[in-house]
Coordinates of C-alpha atoms in Angstrom, one line a residue:
X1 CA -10.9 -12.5 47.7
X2 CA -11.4 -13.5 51.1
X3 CA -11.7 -17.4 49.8
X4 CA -8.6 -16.6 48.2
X5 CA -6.7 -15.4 51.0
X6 CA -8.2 -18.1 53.7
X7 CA -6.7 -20.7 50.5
X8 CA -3.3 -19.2 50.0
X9 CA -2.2 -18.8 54.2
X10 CA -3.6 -22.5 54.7
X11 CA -1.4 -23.4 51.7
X12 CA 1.5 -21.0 52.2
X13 CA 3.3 -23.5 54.4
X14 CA 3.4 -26.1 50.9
X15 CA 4.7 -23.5 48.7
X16 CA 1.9 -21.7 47.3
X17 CA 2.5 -18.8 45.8
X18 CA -0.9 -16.3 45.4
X19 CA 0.0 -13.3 43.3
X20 CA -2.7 -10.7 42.9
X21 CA -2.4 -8.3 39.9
X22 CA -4.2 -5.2 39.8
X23 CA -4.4 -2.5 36.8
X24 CA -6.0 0.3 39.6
X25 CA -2.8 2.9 40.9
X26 CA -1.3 2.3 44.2
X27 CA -3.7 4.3 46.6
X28 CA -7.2 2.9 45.6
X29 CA -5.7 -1.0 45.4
X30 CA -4.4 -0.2 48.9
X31 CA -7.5 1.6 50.2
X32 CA -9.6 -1.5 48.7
X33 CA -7.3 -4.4 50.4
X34 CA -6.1 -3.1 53.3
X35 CA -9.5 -3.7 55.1
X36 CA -9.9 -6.7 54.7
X37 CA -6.4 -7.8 56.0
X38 CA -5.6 -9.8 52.5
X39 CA -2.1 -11.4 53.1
X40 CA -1.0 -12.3 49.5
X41 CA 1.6 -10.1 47.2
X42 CA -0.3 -7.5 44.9
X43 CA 1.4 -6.3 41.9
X44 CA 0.4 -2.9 40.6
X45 CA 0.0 -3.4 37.2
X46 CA -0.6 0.4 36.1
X47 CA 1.0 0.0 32.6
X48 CA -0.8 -3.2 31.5
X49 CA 1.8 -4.8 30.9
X50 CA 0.7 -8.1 32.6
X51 CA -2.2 -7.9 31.2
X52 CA -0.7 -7.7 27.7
X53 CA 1.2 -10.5 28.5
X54 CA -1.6 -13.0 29.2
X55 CA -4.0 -11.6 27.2
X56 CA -6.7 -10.6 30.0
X57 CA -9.9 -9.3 28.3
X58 CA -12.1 -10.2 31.5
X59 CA -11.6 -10.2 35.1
X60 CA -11.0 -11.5 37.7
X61 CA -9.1 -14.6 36.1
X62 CA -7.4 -16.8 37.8
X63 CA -4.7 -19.2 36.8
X64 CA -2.7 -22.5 38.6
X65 CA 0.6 -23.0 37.4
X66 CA 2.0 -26.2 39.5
X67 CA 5.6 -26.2 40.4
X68 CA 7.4 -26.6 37.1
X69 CA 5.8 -23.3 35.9
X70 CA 3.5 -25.5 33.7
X71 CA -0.1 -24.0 33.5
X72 CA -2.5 -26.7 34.9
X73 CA -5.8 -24.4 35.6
X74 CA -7.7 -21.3 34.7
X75 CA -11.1 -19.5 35.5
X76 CA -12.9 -16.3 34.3
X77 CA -15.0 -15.5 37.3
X78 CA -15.0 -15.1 40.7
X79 CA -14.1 -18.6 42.2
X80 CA -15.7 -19.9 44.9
X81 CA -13.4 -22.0 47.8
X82 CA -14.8 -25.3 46.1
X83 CA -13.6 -23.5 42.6
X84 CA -10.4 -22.9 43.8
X85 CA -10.0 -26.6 45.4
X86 CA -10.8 -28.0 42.2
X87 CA -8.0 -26.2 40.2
X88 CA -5.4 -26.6 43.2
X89 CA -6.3 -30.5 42.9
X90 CA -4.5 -30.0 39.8
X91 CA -1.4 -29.2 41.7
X92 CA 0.5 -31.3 44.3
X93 CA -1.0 -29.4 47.2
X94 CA -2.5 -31.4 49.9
X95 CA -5.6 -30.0 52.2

């Protein structure tokens, strides 16, 4: 997560949007992020419903849609910064 969030506030200012989707309740995804000072949105996905939706089975997974909503990258594992380039190169995002 901390690759994650040094990617998305160097990116922010391009239109990068990081949304982090969690299945925990409110208090332990709060007590696990706040810490570390993690700066991108966190949906609380108690229900599943995301989940559902894009048929997670493992997690962390990560996916790049570019700008016309059109799904350019994915991953099933935590992503290292050079992992995360590489799908982001997908995108119009400049470093």
């Amino acid at each position: 997560m901390p690759d994650l969030d040094r990617l998305y506030t160097h990116f922010q200012s391009q239109g990068l949007v990081v949304l982090s989707i969690t299945d925990e309740d409110g208090f332990k995804a709060s007590s696990a992020i706040s810490p570390m000072g993690y700066h991108p949105p966190v949906l609380l996905d108690v229900g599943g419903a995301v989940h559902k939706q894009f048929h997670i089975e493992g997690i962390p997974r990560t996916f790049v849609f570019n700008r016309e909503g059109k799904l350019v990258a994915e991953a099933i594992d935590q992503s290292t910064i050079r992992q995360f380039l590489t799908m982001l190169s997908k995108t119009d995002l400049h470093p």
